[in-house]
Structure formats: C-alpha cells, structure tokens
mmCIF file of C-alpha atoms in Angstrom:
data_model
loop_
_atom_site.group_PDB
_atom_site.id
_atom_site.type_symbol
_atom_site.label_atom_id
_atom_site.label_comp_id
_atom_site.label_asym_id
_atom_site.label_seq_id
_atom_site.Cartn_x
_atom_site.Cartn_y
_atom_site.Cartn_z
ATOM 1 C CA UNK A 172 29.193 74.376 -32.061
ATOM 2 C CA UNK A 173 28.477 75.800 -35.514
ATOM 3 C CA UNK A 174 30.927 73.100 -37.517
ATOM 4 C CA UNK A 175 28.710 70.621 -36.001
ATOM 5 C CA UNK A 176 25.546 71.715 -35.759
ATOM 6 C CA UNK A 177 26.033 72.382 -39.706
ATOM 7 C CA UNK A 178 27.277 68.571 -40.454
ATOM 8 C CA UNK A 179 24.107 67.646 -38.298
ATOM 9 C CA UNK A 180 21.970 68.933 -40.286
ATOM 10 C CA UNK A 181 21.841 66.634 -43.132
ATOM 11 C CA UNK A 182 21.166 63.616 -40.916
ATOM 12 C CA UNK A 183 18.527 66.101 -38.711
ATOM 13 C CA UNK A 184 16.903 65.982 -42.932
ATOM 14 C CA UNK A 185 17.134 62.392 -43.675
ATOM 15 C CA UNK A 186 13.305 60.337 -42.099
ATOM 16 C CA UNK A 187 14.468 56.615 -41.032
ATOM 17 C CA UNK A 188 12.052 54.226 -42.810
ATOM 18 C CA UNK A 189 10.390 52.527 -39.678
ATOM 19 C CA UNK A 190 9.764 49.184 -40.374
ATOM 20 C CA UNK A 191 7.750 48.537 -37.162
ATOM 21 C CA UNK A 192 4.308 46.528 -37.879
ATOM 22 C CA UNK A 193 1.155 49.754 -37.870
ATOM 23 C CA UNK A 194 -0.106 48.047 -34.402
ATOM 24 C CA UNK A 195 3.235 48.819 -32.661
ATOM 25 C CA UNK A 196 3.903 51.729 -33.775
ATOM 26 C CA UNK A 197 0.032 52.982 -32.604
ATOM 27 C CA UNK A 198 0.494 51.411 -29.039
ATOM 28 C CA UNK A 199 3.409 53.217 -28.894
ATOM 29 C CA UNK A 200 1.799 56.335 -30.105
ATOM 30 C CA UNK A 201 -1.096 56.027 -28.090
ATOM 31 C CA UNK A 202 0.658 54.957 -25.249
ATOM 32 C CA UNK A 203 3.658 58.608 -25.637
ATOM 33 C CA UNK A 204 0.455 61.064 -25.974
ATOM 34 C CA UNK A 205 -1.586 59.329 -23.577
ATOM 35 C CA UNK A 206 -4.599 57.842 -26.204
ATOM 36 C CA UNK A 207 -4.155 54.507 -24.387
ATOM 37 C CA UNK A 208 -3.948 54.701 -20.365
ATOM 38 C CA UNK A 209 -2.347 51.809 -18.196
ATOM 39 C CA UNK A 210 -5.477 50.495 -17.285
ATOM 40 C CA UNK A 211 -6.041 49.584 -20.518
ATOM 41 C CA UNK A 212 -2.657 48.748 -21.290
ATOM 42 C CA UNK A 213 -2.565 46.547 -18.592
ATOM 43 C CA UNK A 214 -5.907 44.303 -20.150
ATOM 44 C CA UNK A 215 -3.998 43.862 -23.101
ATOM 45 C CA UNK A 216 -1.774 42.255 -21.390
ATOM 46 C CA UNK A 217 -4.157 39.602 -20.885
ATOM 47 C CA UNK A 218 -5.607 39.741 -23.871
ATOM 48 C CA UNK A 219 -2.901 38.657 -26.356
ATOM 49 C CA UNK A 220 -2.100 35.646 -24.863
ATOM 50 C CA UNK A 221 -5.433 34.094 -24.756
ATOM 51 C CA UNK A 222 -5.279 35.513 -28.733
ATOM 52 C CA UNK A 223 -2.054 34.066 -29.216
ATOM 53 C CA UNK A 224 -3.800 30.429 -27.319
ATOM 54 C CA UNK A 225 -6.850 30.333 -30.553
ATOM 55 C CA UNK A 226 -4.968 31.573 -33.456
ATOM 56 C CA UNK A 227 -2.206 28.358 -32.549
ATOM 57 C CA UNK A 228 -4.697 26.903 -32.076
ATOM 58 C CA UNK A 229 -6.928 27.082 -35.219
ATOM 59 C CA UNK A 230 -3.925 27.153 -37.813
ATOM 60 C CA UNK A 231 -1.628 23.645 -36.204
ATOM 61 C CA UNK A 232 -0.989 23.227 -32.515
ATOM 62 C CA UNK A 233 -1.237 25.812 -28.969
ATOM 63 C CA UNK A 234 1.382 23.453 -27.399
ATOM 64 C CA UNK A 235 4.393 24.091 -29.174
ATOM 65 C CA UNK A 236 6.630 27.276 -28.883
ATOM 66 C CA UNK A 237 7.106 27.423 -33.212
ATOM 67 C CA UNK A 238 3.138 27.684 -33.140
ATOM 68 C CA UNK A 239 3.038 30.300 -30.723
ATOM 69 C CA UNK A 240 5.414 32.908 -31.824
ATOM 70 C CA UNK A 241 3.828 32.112 -35.257
ATOM 71 C CA UNK A 242 0.743 32.858 -33.837
ATOM 72 C CA UNK A 243 2.202 36.066 -32.532
ATOM 73 C CA UNK A 244 2.973 36.895 -35.886
ATOM 74 C CA UNK A 245 -0.476 36.396 -36.979
ATOM 75 C CA UNK A 246 -1.528 38.198 -34.654
ATOM 76 C CA UNK A 247 0.430 42.082 -34.750
ATOM 77 C CA UNK A 248 -0.363 41.221 -38.857
ATOM 78 C CA UNK A 249 -4.163 40.975 -37.732
ATOM 79 C CA UNK A 250 -4.845 43.688 -36.381
ATOM 80 C CA UNK A 251 -2.389 46.245 -38.112
ATOM 81 C CA UNK A 252 -4.045 45.255 -41.648
ATOM 82 C CA UNK A 253 -7.278 46.086 -39.723
ATOM 83 C CA UNK A 254 -5.663 49.271 -38.357
ATOM 84 C CA UNK A 255 -4.594 49.917 -41.891
ATOM 85 C CA UNK A 256 -7.783 49.774 -43.726
ATOM 86 C CA UNK A 257 -9.650 51.352 -41.243
ATOM 87 C CA UNK A 258 -7.169 54.340 -40.338
ATOM 88 C CA UNK A 259 -4.743 54.510 -43.755
ATOM 89 C CA UNK A 260 -2.529 54.416 -41.005
ATOM 90 C CA UNK A 261 -3.041 57.798 -39.477
ATOM 91 C CA UNK A 262 -1.293 56.541 -36.410
ATOM 92 C CA UNK A 263 -3.709 58.905 -33.644
ATOM 93 C CA UNK A 264 -6.734 56.968 -35.174
ATOM 94 C CA UNK A 265 -5.324 53.605 -34.793
ATOM 95 C CA UNK A 266 -4.832 54.791 -31.373
ATOM 96 C CA UNK A 267 -7.785 55.567 -30.958
ATOM 97 C CA UNK A 268 -9.099 52.228 -31.972
ATOM 98 C CA UNK A 269 -7.035 50.268 -29.614
ATOM 99 C CA UNK A 270 -7.977 52.398 -26.760
ATOM 100 C CA UNK A 271 -11.942 51.871 -27.213
ATOM 101 C CA UNK A 272 -11.604 47.917 -28.703
ATOM 102 C CA UNK A 273 -10.285 44.933 -27.188
ATOM 103 C CA UNK A 274 -7.138 42.975 -29.124
ATOM 104 C CA UNK A 275 -9.358 40.141 -30.008
ATOM 105 C CA UNK A 276 -12.215 42.157 -31.568
ATOM 106 C CA UNK A 277 -9.418 44.101 -34.052
ATOM 107 C CA UNK A 278 -7.413 40.900 -34.088
ATOM 108 C CA UNK A 279 -10.787 39.450 -35.302
ATOM 109 C CA UNK A 280 -11.728 42.544 -38.183
ATOM 110 C CA UNK A 281 -8.340 41.504 -39.837
ATOM 111 C CA UNK A 282 -9.125 38.223 -40.040
ATOM 112 C CA UNK A 283 -12.699 38.803 -41.378
ATOM 113 C CA UNK A 284 -10.603 41.195 -44.021
ATOM 114 C CA UNK A 285 -8.561 38.652 -45.724
ATOM 115 C CA UNK A 286 -12.201 35.512 -45.111
ATOM 116 C CA UNK A 287 -13.580 38.318 -47.401
ATOM 117 C CA UNK A 288 -10.662 38.514 -50.444
ATOM 118 C CA UNK A 289 -10.198 34.699 -50.467
ATOM 119 C CA UNK A 290 -14.000 34.173 -50.694
ATOM 120 C CA UNK A 291 -12.885 36.707 -54.128
ATOM 121 C CA UNK A 292 -12.808 34.562 -56.743
ATOM 122 C CA UNK A 293 -9.200 33.862 -57.871
ATOM 123 C CA UNK A 294 -9.218 34.270 -61.574
ATOM 124 C CA UNK A 295 -12.050 34.973 -63.910
ATOM 125 C CA UNK A 296 -12.057 31.465 -66.141
ATOM 126 C CA UNK A 297 -16.163 29.576 -65.017
ATOM 127 C CA UNK A 298 -14.695 26.458 -64.525
ATOM 128 C CA UNK A 299 -12.220 27.085 -61.653
ATOM 129 C CA UNK A 300 -15.427 29.165 -59.689
ATOM 130 C CA UNK A 301 -15.548 27.135 -56.592
ATOM 131 C CA UNK A 302 -12.430 24.968 -56.177
ATOM 132 C CA UNK A 303 -10.043 27.467 -54.688
ATOM 133 C CA UNK A 304 -8.066 25.552 -51.649
ATOM 134 C CA UNK A 305 -8.932 24.981 -48.081
ATOM 135 C CA UNK A 306 -9.641 28.561 -46.328
ATOM 136 C CA UNK A 307 -7.581 28.202 -43.358
ATOM 137 C CA UNK A 308 -4.306 26.916 -45.146
ATOM 138 C CA UNK A 309 -4.801 30.642 -47.860
ATOM 139 C CA UNK A 310 -6.165 32.233 -44.286
ATOM 140 C CA UNK A 311 -2.682 30.930 -42.777
ATOM 141 C CA UNK A 312 -1.033 31.856 -46.071
ATOM 142 C CA UNK A 313 -2.177 35.880 -46.413
ATOM 143 C CA UNK A 314 -1.707 36.785 -42.319
ATOM 144 C CA UNK A 315 1.811 36.365 -42.444
ATOM 145 C CA UNK A 316 2.432 39.056 -45.854
ATOM 146 C CA UNK A 317 2.171 42.680 -46.571
ATOM 147 C CA UNK A 318 -0.783 44.742 -45.877
ATOM 148 C CA UNK A 319 0.546 46.077 -49.932
ATOM 149 C CA UNK A 320 0.274 42.332 -50.388
ATOM 150 C CA UNK A 321 -3.383 42.089 -49.344
ATOM 151 C CA UNK A 322 -4.209 45.236 -51.741
ATOM 152 C CA UNK A 323 -2.443 44.104 -54.664
ATOM 153 C CA UNK A 324 -4.529 40.775 -54.272
ATOM 154 C CA UNK A 325 -7.614 42.874 -53.363
ATOM 155 C CA UNK A 326 -7.930 44.942 -56.609
ATOM 156 C CA UNK A 327 -6.543 42.128 -59.032
ATOM 157 C CA UNK A 328 -9.791 40.022 -57.458
ATOM 158 C CA UNK A 329 -12.030 42.675 -57.582
ATOM 159 C CA UNK A 330 -11.266 43.330 -61.371
ATOM 160 C CA UNK A 331 -11.934 39.831 -61.681
ATOM 161 C CA UNK A 332 -15.074 39.555 -59.788
ATOM 162 C CA UNK A 333 -16.011 42.596 -61.363
ATOM 163 C CA UNK A 334 -15.445 40.736 -64.517
ATOM 164 C CA UNK A 335 -17.196 37.322 -63.127
ATOM 165 C CA UNK A 336 -20.370 39.446 -62.049
ATOM 166 C CA UNK A 337 -20.610 41.573 -66.171
ATOM 167 C CA UNK A 338 -20.411 37.915 -67.727
ATOM 168 C CA UNK A 339 -23.294 36.553 -65.173
ATOM 169 C CA UNK A 340 -25.476 39.236 -66.213
ATOM 170 C CA UNK A 341 -24.820 38.725 -70.505
ATOM 171 C CA UNK A 342 -25.643 35.543 -69.750
ATOM 172 C CA UNK A 343 -28.641 35.717 -67.552
ATOM 173 C CA UNK A 344 -30.204 37.557 -70.532
ATOM 174 C CA UNK A 345 -29.305 34.777 -72.974
ATOM 175 C CA UNK A 346 -30.697 32.298 -70.312
ATOM 176 C CA UNK A 347 -27.139 30.752 -70.302
ATOM 177 C CA UNK A 348 -26.784 27.581 -67.671
ATOM 178 C CA UNK A 349 -24.048 27.715 -65.790
ATOM 179 C CA UNK A 350 -22.708 24.178 -66.421
ATOM 180 C CA UNK A 351 -22.067 25.476 -71.163
ATOM 181 C CA UNK A 352 -20.688 28.185 -68.502
ATOM 182 C CA UNK A 353 -17.667 26.205 -66.672
ATOM 183 C CA UNK A 354 -15.769 25.819 -71.234
ATOM 184 C CA UNK A 355 -15.201 29.342 -71.040
ATOM 185 C CA UNK A 356 -14.299 32.783 -68.854
ATOM 186 C CA UNK A 357 -15.440 36.096 -67.824
ATOM 187 C CA UNK A 358 -13.202 38.284 -69.994
ATOM 188 C CA UNK A 359 -14.475 36.021 -73.911
ATOM 189 C CA UNK A 360 -18.416 36.115 -72.650
ATOM 190 C CA UNK A 361 -18.074 39.809 -72.906
ATOM 191 C CA UNK A 362 -15.380 40.398 -75.760
ATOM 192 C CA UNK A 363 -18.030 37.791 -77.879
ATOM 193 C CA UNK A 364 -21.325 40.095 -76.611
ATOM 194 C CA UNK A 365 -19.556 43.028 -77.471
ATOM 195 C CA UNK A 366 -19.256 41.710 -81.346
ATOM 196 C CA UNK A 367 -22.858 40.444 -80.812
ATOM 197 C CA UNK A 368 -23.978 43.797 -80.559
ATOM 198 C CA UNK A 369 -21.428 45.140 -83.307
ATOM 199 C CA UNK A 370 -22.804 42.993 -85.837
ATOM 200 C CA UNK A 371 -27.004 43.649 -84.704
ATOM 201 C CA UNK A 372 -27.433 40.287 -83.537
ATOM 202 C CA UNK A 373 -30.918 40.052 -82.749
ATOM 203 C CA UNK A 374 -30.987 36.474 -81.700
ATOM 204 C CA UNK A 375 -32.114 35.369 -77.780
ATOM 205 C CA UNK A 376 -29.580 32.506 -77.285
ATOM 206 C CA UNK A 377 -25.528 32.248 -77.488
ATOM 207 C CA UNK A 378 -24.087 31.669 -80.959
ATOM 208 C CA UNK A 379 -22.803 28.660 -81.492
ATOM 209 C CA UNK A 380 -19.404 28.970 -84.108
ATOM 210 C CA UNK A 381 -21.391 28.174 -87.396
ATOM 211 C CA UNK A 382 -23.912 31.100 -85.895
ATOM 212 C CA UNK A 383 -20.875 32.828 -85.169
ATOM 213 C CA UNK A 384 -19.379 31.974 -88.826
ATOM 214 C CA UNK A 385 -22.504 33.124 -90.277
ATOM 215 C CA UNK A 386 -22.905 36.396 -89.079
ATOM 216 C CA UNK A 387 -19.661 37.615 -89.780
ATOM 217 C CA UNK A 388 -20.425 36.292 -93.304
ATOM 218 C CA UNK A 389 -23.179 38.289 -93.893
ATOM 219 C CA UNK A 390 -21.444 41.206 -92.888
ATOM 220 C CA UNK A 391 -18.313 41.171 -94.106
ATOM 221 C CA UNK A 392 -20.968 40.893 -97.703
ATOM 222 C CA UNK A 393 -22.336 43.987 -96.604
ATOM 223 C CA UNK A 394 -18.954 45.103 -96.556
ATOM 224 C CA UNK A 395 -19.437 47.993 -93.686
ATOM 225 C CA UNK A 396 -16.423 47.683 -91.622
ATOM 226 C CA UNK A 397 -16.742 49.184 -88.095
ATOM 227 C CA UNK A 398 -13.817 52.511 -87.174
ATOM 228 C CA UNK A 399 -13.775 52.848 -83.601
ATOM 229 C CA UNK A 400 -14.700 52.318 -79.974
ATOM 230 C CA UNK A 401 -17.606 54.287 -80.558
ATOM 231 C CA UNK A 402 -19.310 51.280 -83.569
ATOM 232 C CA UNK A 403 -19.065 49.032 -79.960
ATOM 233 C CA UNK A 404 -21.529 49.758 -77.469
ATOM 234 C CA UNK A 405 -22.188 48.400 -74.587
ATOM 235 C CA UNK A 406 -25.180 46.504 -74.167
ATOM 236 C CA UNK A 407 -28.847 48.239 -73.227
ATOM 237 C CA UNK A 408 -29.335 48.215 -69.465
ATOM 238 C CA UNK A 409 -25.738 46.733 -67.930
ATOM 239 C CA UNK A 410 -25.506 48.308 -64.114
ATOM 240 C CA UNK A 411 -23.881 51.160 -64.681
ATOM 241 C CA UNK A 412 -21.143 50.113 -62.449
ATOM 242 C CA UNK A 413 -20.095 47.615 -64.752
ATOM 243 C CA UNK A 414 -19.637 49.948 -67.908
ATOM 244 C CA UNK A 415 -15.822 50.203 -67.346
ATOM 245 C CA UNK A 416 -15.387 46.315 -66.941
ATOM 246 C CA UNK A 417 -16.726 46.237 -70.382
ATOM 247 C CA UNK A 418 -15.060 49.794 -71.929
ATOM 248 C CA UNK A 419 -11.769 47.611 -71.018
ATOM 249 C CA UNK A 420 -12.619 45.210 -73.545
ATOM 250 C CA UNK A 421 -13.544 46.999 -76.309
ATOM 251 C CA UNK A 422 -9.760 47.839 -77.955
ATOM 252 C CA UNK A 423 -9.081 44.267 -78.355
ATOM 253 C CA UNK A 424 -13.028 43.392 -79.750
ATOM 254 C CA UNK A 425 -12.208 46.611 -82.657
ATOM 255 C CA UNK A 426 -9.064 45.277 -83.625
ATOM 256 C CA UNK A 427 -10.464 41.755 -83.370
ATOM 257 C CA UNK A 428 -13.541 42.766 -85.672
ATOM 258 C CA UNK A 429 -11.301 44.388 -87.802
ATOM 259 C CA UNK A 430 -10.050 41.118 -89.143
ATOM 260 C CA UNK A 431 -13.083 39.135 -88.814
ATOM 261 C CA UNK A 432 -14.179 41.354 -91.168
ATOM 262 C CA UNK A 433 -11.257 41.527 -94.155
ATOM 263 C CA UNK A 434 -12.242 39.206 -96.757
ATOM 264 C CA UNK A 435 -8.883 38.201 -98.080
ATOM 265 C CA UNK A 436 -8.812 36.470 -93.960
ATOM 266 C CA UNK A 437 -9.884 33.075 -94.482
ATOM 267 C CA UNK A 438 -12.601 32.909 -91.354
ATOM 268 C CA UNK A 439 -12.583 29.119 -91.505
ATOM 269 C CA UNK A 440 -8.333 29.732 -89.847
ATOM 270 C CA UNK A 441 -9.332 32.814 -87.848
ATOM 271 C CA UNK A 442 -12.085 30.501 -86.379
ATOM 272 C CA UNK A 443 -10.409 27.520 -85.786
ATOM 273 C CA UNK A 444 -10.243 26.126 -82.869
ATOM 274 C CA UNK A 445 -6.911 26.760 -80.384
ATOM 275 C CA UNK A 446 -6.306 29.779 -82.222
ATOM 276 C CA UNK A 447 -5.338 32.721 -80.440
ATOM 277 C CA UNK A 448 -8.581 34.771 -82.133
ATOM 278 C CA UNK A 449 -11.095 32.135 -81.006
ATOM 279 C CA UNK A 450 -9.651 31.364 -77.624
ATOM 280 C CA UNK A 451 -10.727 35.091 -76.965
ATOM 281 C CA UNK A 452 -14.112 34.224 -77.122
ATOM 282 C CA UNK A 453 -17.409 32.053 -75.136
ATOM 283 C CA UNK A 454 -19.119 29.989 -78.712
ATOM 284 C CA UNK A 455 -20.818 26.804 -78.209
ATOM 285 C CA UNK A 456 -19.756 24.222 -79.489
ATOM 286 C CA UNK A 457 -21.977 22.367 -81.964
ATOM 287 C CA UNK A 458 -21.408 19.744 -84.120
ATOM 288 C CA UNK A 459 -24.768 18.749 -85.102
ATOM 289 C CA UNK A 460 -24.794 22.303 -86.635
ATOM 290 C CA UNK A 461 -21.094 21.811 -88.164
ATOM 291 C CA UNK A 462 -22.515 18.824 -90.290
ATOM 292 C CA UNK A 463 -25.173 20.781 -90.805
ATOM 293 C CA UNK A 464 -23.993 24.213 -92.240
ATOM 294 C CA UNK A 465 -21.387 21.541 -94.566
ATOM 295 C CA UNK A 466 -24.801 19.456 -95.826
ATOM 296 C CA UNK A 467 -26.133 23.096 -96.403
ATOM 297 C CA UNK A 468 -22.658 23.657 -98.622
ATOM 298 C CA UNK A 469 -23.487 20.344 -101.007
ATOM 299 C CA UNK A 470 -26.429 21.774 -101.878
ATOM 300 C CA UNK A 471 -26.017 23.148 -104.805
ATOM 301 C CA UNK A 472 -24.435 20.083 -105.933
ATOM 302 C CA UNK A 473 -25.671 19.104 -109.358
ATOM 303 C CA UNK A 474 -26.388 15.722 -109.908
ATOM 304 C CA UNK A 475 -23.136 14.374 -112.204
ATOM 305 C CA UNK A 476 -21.148 16.601 -108.971
ATOM 306 C CA UNK A 477 -19.233 15.280 -106.082
ATOM 307 C CA UNK A 478 -19.831 16.527 -102.504
ATOM 308 C CA UNK A 479 -16.135 17.914 -100.887
ATOM 309 C CA UNK A 480 -13.704 15.091 -100.769
ATOM 310 C CA UNK A 481 -12.585 13.592 -97.266
ATOM 311 C CA UNK A 482 -9.103 13.735 -95.860
ATOM 312 C CA UNK A 483 -6.744 10.994 -97.350
ATOM 313 C CA UNK A 484 -5.101 8.518 -94.706
ATOM 314 C CA UNK A 485 -1.825 9.865 -95.869
ATOM 315 C CA UNK A 486 -3.196 13.251 -94.085
ATOM 316 C CA UNK A 487 -4.703 11.406 -91.183
ATOM 317 C CA UNK A 488 -1.671 9.603 -91.197
ATOM 318 C CA UNK A 489 0.653 12.668 -91.754
ATOM 319 C CA UNK A 490 -1.935 14.076 -88.881
ATOM 320 C CA UNK A 491 -2.682 11.509 -85.959
ATOM 321 C CA UNK A 492 -6.166 12.846 -85.631
ATOM 322 C CA UNK A 493 -4.136 17.331 -84.531
ATOM 323 C CA UNK A 494 -6.344 19.610 -86.551
ATOM 324 C CA UNK A 495 -4.962 22.502 -84.466
ATOM 325 C CA UNK A 496 -3.208 25.304 -85.888
ATOM 326 C CA UNK A 497 -0.074 24.983 -84.256
ATOM 327 C CA UNK A 498 0.090 21.126 -84.853
ATOM 328 C CA UNK A 499 -0.799 21.579 -87.891
ATOM 329 C CA UNK A 500 1.827 24.187 -88.611
ATOM 330 C CA UNK A 501 4.140 22.254 -87.404
ATOM 331 C CA UNK A 502 3.433 18.986 -89.960
ATOM 332 C CA UNK A 503 3.984 21.751 -93.073
ATOM 333 C CA UNK A 504 6.912 22.796 -92.086
ATOM 334 C CA UNK A 505 8.390 19.206 -91.598
ATOM 335 C CA UNK A 506 7.727 18.970 -94.820
ATOM 336 C CA UNK A 507 8.783 22.101 -96.146
ATOM 337 C CA UNK A 508 12.820 21.612 -94.974
ATOM 338 C CA UNK A 509 12.547 17.909 -95.346
ATOM 339 C CA UNK A 510 12.189 16.359 -92.310
ATOM 340 C CA UNK A 511 10.540 13.212 -91.221
ATOM 341 C CA UNK A 512 7.080 14.619 -90.416
ATOM 342 C CA UNK A 513 5.961 15.584 -86.998
ATOM 343 C CA UNK A 514 3.566 17.334 -85.296
ATOM 344 C CA UNK A 515 5.309 17.717 -82.056
ATOM 345 C CA UNK A 516 8.670 18.315 -82.356
ATOM 346 C CA UNK A 517 11.255 17.900 -79.076
ATOM 347 C CA UNK A 518 13.502 21.286 -78.545
ATOM 348 C CA UNK A 519 16.632 18.711 -79.798
ATOM 349 C CA UNK A 520 14.596 18.019 -83.528
ATOM 350 C CA UNK A 521 13.998 21.862 -83.650
ATOM 351 C CA UNK A 522 17.114 23.197 -83.520
ATOM 352 C CA UNK A 523 18.168 20.493 -86.333
ATOM 353 C CA UNK A 524 15.932 21.446 -88.723
ATOM 354 C CA UNK A 525 16.232 25.680 -88.433
ATOM 355 C CA UNK A 526 19.501 24.309 -88.652
ATOM 356 C CA UNK A 527 19.107 22.325 -91.854
ATOM 357 C CA UNK A 528 16.675 24.743 -93.360
ATOM 358 C CA UNK A 529 19.601 27.878 -92.871
ATOM 359 C CA UNK A 530 22.472 25.334 -95.051
ATOM 360 C CA UNK A 531 19.808 23.498 -97.456
ATOM 361 C CA UNK A 532 16.976 25.925 -97.673
ATOM 362 C CA UNK A 533 13.542 25.318 -98.014
ATOM 363 C CA UNK A 534 10.734 24.347 -100.527
ATOM 364 C CA UNK A 535 7.532 26.383 -98.901
ATOM 365 C CA UNK A 536 6.035 24.595 -102.361
ATOM 366 C CA UNK A 537 6.014 20.528 -101.249
ATOM 367 C CA UNK A 538 4.178 21.882 -98.323
ATOM 368 C CA UNK A 539 1.748 23.422 -100.313
ATOM 369 C CA UNK A 540 0.827 20.673 -102.709
ATOM 370 C CA UNK A 541 1.169 18.395 -99.653
ATOM 371 C CA UNK A 542 -2.567 20.512 -98.775
ATOM 372 C CA UNK A 543 -3.534 20.510 -102.488
ATOM 373 C CA UNK A 544 -3.478 16.127 -102.016
ATOM 374 C CA UNK A 545 -4.019 14.854 -98.967
ATOM 375 C CA UNK A 546 -6.308 17.863 -97.044
ATOM 376 C CA UNK A 547 -10.186 17.800 -96.885
ATOM 377 C CA UNK A 548 -11.091 19.993 -99.451
ATOM 378 C CA UNK A 549 -13.584 21.530 -97.074
ATOM 379 C CA UNK A 550 -10.340 23.359 -95.872
ATOM 380 C CA UNK A 551 -7.242 23.449 -98.048
ATOM 381 C CA UNK A 552 -7.969 26.960 -98.632
ATOM 382 C CA UNK A 553 -7.352 27.665 -95.178
ATOM 383 C CA UNK A 554 -5.077 25.615 -94.467
ATOM 384 C CA UNK A 555 -3.250 27.166 -97.387
ATOM 385 C CA UNK A 556 -3.421 30.337 -96.703
ATOM 386 C CA UNK A 557 -2.497 29.658 -92.596
ATOM 387 C CA UNK A 558 0.877 28.434 -93.845
ATOM 388 C CA UNK A 559 1.495 30.865 -96.151
ATOM 389 C CA UNK A 560 0.903 33.777 -93.838
ATOM 390 C CA UNK A 561 3.133 31.751 -91.686
ATOM 391 C CA UNK A 562 5.783 31.524 -94.139
ATOM 392 C CA UNK A 563 5.451 35.128 -95.129
ATOM 393 C CA UNK A 564 5.960 36.268 -91.469
ATOM 394 C CA UNK A 565 8.886 33.823 -90.504
ATOM 395 C CA UNK A 566 10.963 33.710 -93.224
ATOM 396 C CA UNK A 567 12.995 36.184 -91.786
ATOM 397 C CA UNK A 568 13.979 34.387 -88.547
ATOM 398 C CA UNK A 569 13.772 30.852 -90.005
ATOM 399 C CA UNK A 570 16.831 32.027 -91.920
ATOM 400 C CA UNK A 571 18.593 34.913 -90.234
ATOM 401 C CA UNK A 572 21.837 34.148 -89.901
ATOM 402 C CA UNK A 573 22.672 36.060 -87.030
ATOM 403 C CA UNK A 574 20.367 34.676 -84.611
ATOM 404 C CA UNK A 575 23.411 32.330 -83.765
ATOM 405 C CA UNK A 576 22.097 30.625 -80.764
ATOM 406 C CA UNK A 577 18.927 29.938 -82.517
ATOM 407 C CA UNK A 578 17.394 32.048 -79.750
ATOM 408 C CA UNK A 579 14.615 34.013 -82.275
ATOM 409 C CA UNK A 580 14.067 31.183 -84.576
ATOM 410 C CA UNK A 581 13.207 28.865 -81.650
ATOM 411 C CA UNK A 582 10.885 31.728 -79.577
ATOM 412 C CA UNK A 583 9.233 31.574 -83.118
ATOM 413 C CA UNK A 584 8.546 27.919 -83.157
ATOM 414 C CA UNK A 585 7.757 28.109 -79.569
ATOM 415 C CA UNK A 586 4.707 30.776 -80.662
ATOM 416 C CA UNK A 587 3.930 29.219 -83.630
ATOM 417 C CA UNK A 588 4.437 25.463 -83.599
ATOM 418 C CA UNK A 589 4.480 22.946 -80.855
ATOM 419 C CA UNK A 590 7.743 22.016 -79.590
ATOM 420 C CA UNK A 591 8.367 20.218 -77.057
ATOM 421 C CA UNK A 592 11.230 20.365 -73.865
#
C-alpha cells in the first residue's frame, strides 16, 4: 500500500547503532559472505575455550566461573582491539584476518597493543618514571575498556613520551644526570631550554636559580624585549620529529618572558620557590651559589656600613619557617584584617576573615609596616611588591558585598593563599 510505504520510509532511513564488539560483527559478516568457512568456524570452537582458560589463569583462576566469563569478555576485547587497529573497523578486512589467523594469535596481537600502551610513560615528571603499577593489574584494567578509551590514552601517553624524549635530548646536551632530572618534569626542561636560547645563554651546564636570575638581570639592563614566538628559536640540531613538541611550549614561554624581562616586576618575587611561574621551569638548586650571590651583593659596603638585616624573631615566629608566596600572603592578610596571625587558614577561619573584612574593613598598610620592620632586609622589596600586587588584584573580590555565599572570595583565597578544609 502507498500509505504503508510512506510510513516505512523514515524507519528505513534510520541506521541502528550496532553495539556488538567488532570481533562479533566481523565474524558474522565473514560467515554471511563466505570469507569464514565451516572448517575455520570449527577450529574457532576449539581455539576459543583454550584462549579463555589461558586468560583466566593469567588474571586469576581458571577454576572459577566468573573468572572464565570475564576471560571470555577480555578475549573478545583483545581480538576486537587488534581488528580495529589493523583495519580501521573494516568488516571485510577484519573477517579475512579471522579466516587467515587463529583466535589465539589475534588475541595476543590485541594484548601486545595494550602492553605497548602500558609501557609508555604515564607522567612527564621524571621522578614518576618507572613507578607504574604492576603490569598484570594494568592489563586487567585495560582489557575491559573500549577502543575509544584505548586510542585516547594512547594519544595522551604518546604526547608525554614525545615530551620526555625531547627533554632527555636537551638534558644530554647539558650533561644533566638522571638523578638531577628526577626533581623536574619534561615540559619544565623544554621551557627552560627555550628561555636559555632566547637569552643567548652560552654556558655548558644547566643553570641554577642564581645563574638564571643573573641572566635575566643582564637582559633587563640591556632593555631588549621579545616580540613574538619567532624570537624563540628551537635548539640547534633538534630532531625534526620533536619540533612540534617544542613549538607547543613557545606561547607559554613568551608570556612568561614578558614578565621576567619587565623591570617593574621584582625577580625575587617571580622566582620565589613555589610560585606558579617558578614551577613552570626546571632550575638547579644551588644553596652555595645563593650564599655567594648574597656575599657579593654585600661586598660594596663600606667599613662603616652594616650588612643587610636578617629576619627578626617576630618574623620567624609568625612565619614558622614558611616562605612560599601562599603562606606569606595568608600571614599578611591576617595582619591587615586584624585576626590571629596564621600561615594556614582552615576554611571556617577563612570565611570569618572575609566576613570581618567586609563589615569592619581592612588595613593593608599594617602588613606593609610589619614587612618593613621584621622581614629580612634582602627580601623586603620583594615581599612588599608581592603584597601590593595581591591587594590590587584581590580588593574587588574580597570587598564584594554581592558575593553572598563567599564563593568568589574563598576561591580567590584558595588560589592565592593557604586555605585548608
């Protein structure tokens, strides 16, 4: 009937999603199209139980029914993973692979793909290399995941692997030992190498914080700025396949160099341990070099001049030895609002601080006076700059009476200060 024909047209146009594993779809396709014959099907009926028992034994026990059922699922996934990777999901090609090879060999091919995935680095931090979970547990985990999840993880780990390879190539040029690298990550090494290129560093050794600061000071004095990513050449001799890895970091480095070469921004603040910018770069810690730099800075003093004053006991008690930016800003904020001095605020105390600030106000000058009187003299200018920068950026949010739930204020304090649970 014409009417029924029209009614059926939309239904015919709809393509149903086939959620079956590729192995099952390819096998059905192969049988229907004469690619997989009766003899091959009979062989599969013999191979499948053997493979299931082997897989169940590897991951647990072949004597438990749940383990055998899970082994069947794993075997189907292993074979489907291999077929998808080898053929891109083409049913005819997949069916031919099933006709020409045993199920055990296709299952092993899928297992090998997962082993290769697991062997790739999971983190770009060198200290995490070689500390992955046991391979059996990881293989058990990935054997039950989809091909899409496998591809996503493969791409992620491949990017990490390329970054690690690039960083190791750069480290070799500067004779950096593996033990030294354990404190850093691949991206930090790459970014630092780009900065060294931009600053015209000619040293044969990887720089310490003191050397890095000196390089930046010299460049600031020369008044030379960097205009675009073109001013950040890739290291000479870098293998062509690693150029994309280096290029991906150039925009971040260029933005950071804008701050590092800005005379209005104190280098001590920018390069303070635990600061966001400092953590993006890999620099060697050299305490003796820092002491030498301090002594050289004191050399021009005349006979009647005193060396820079150290921190007062009041400062030492208030900071409790903490000198990272977040701890200091927490302390300064407590002083400005007039609450007990802390370098870490529980969330309840942070809320009370914001409420008091909004009802009774705050006096940032009190924190400035504390810094001027008690902070170590060599760091006073940096601490003042840090505090004034925070006040300028945070004032609007902290004083916003429309932030009824304190959500914005707490988010700011969690980002800039030390706020616990």
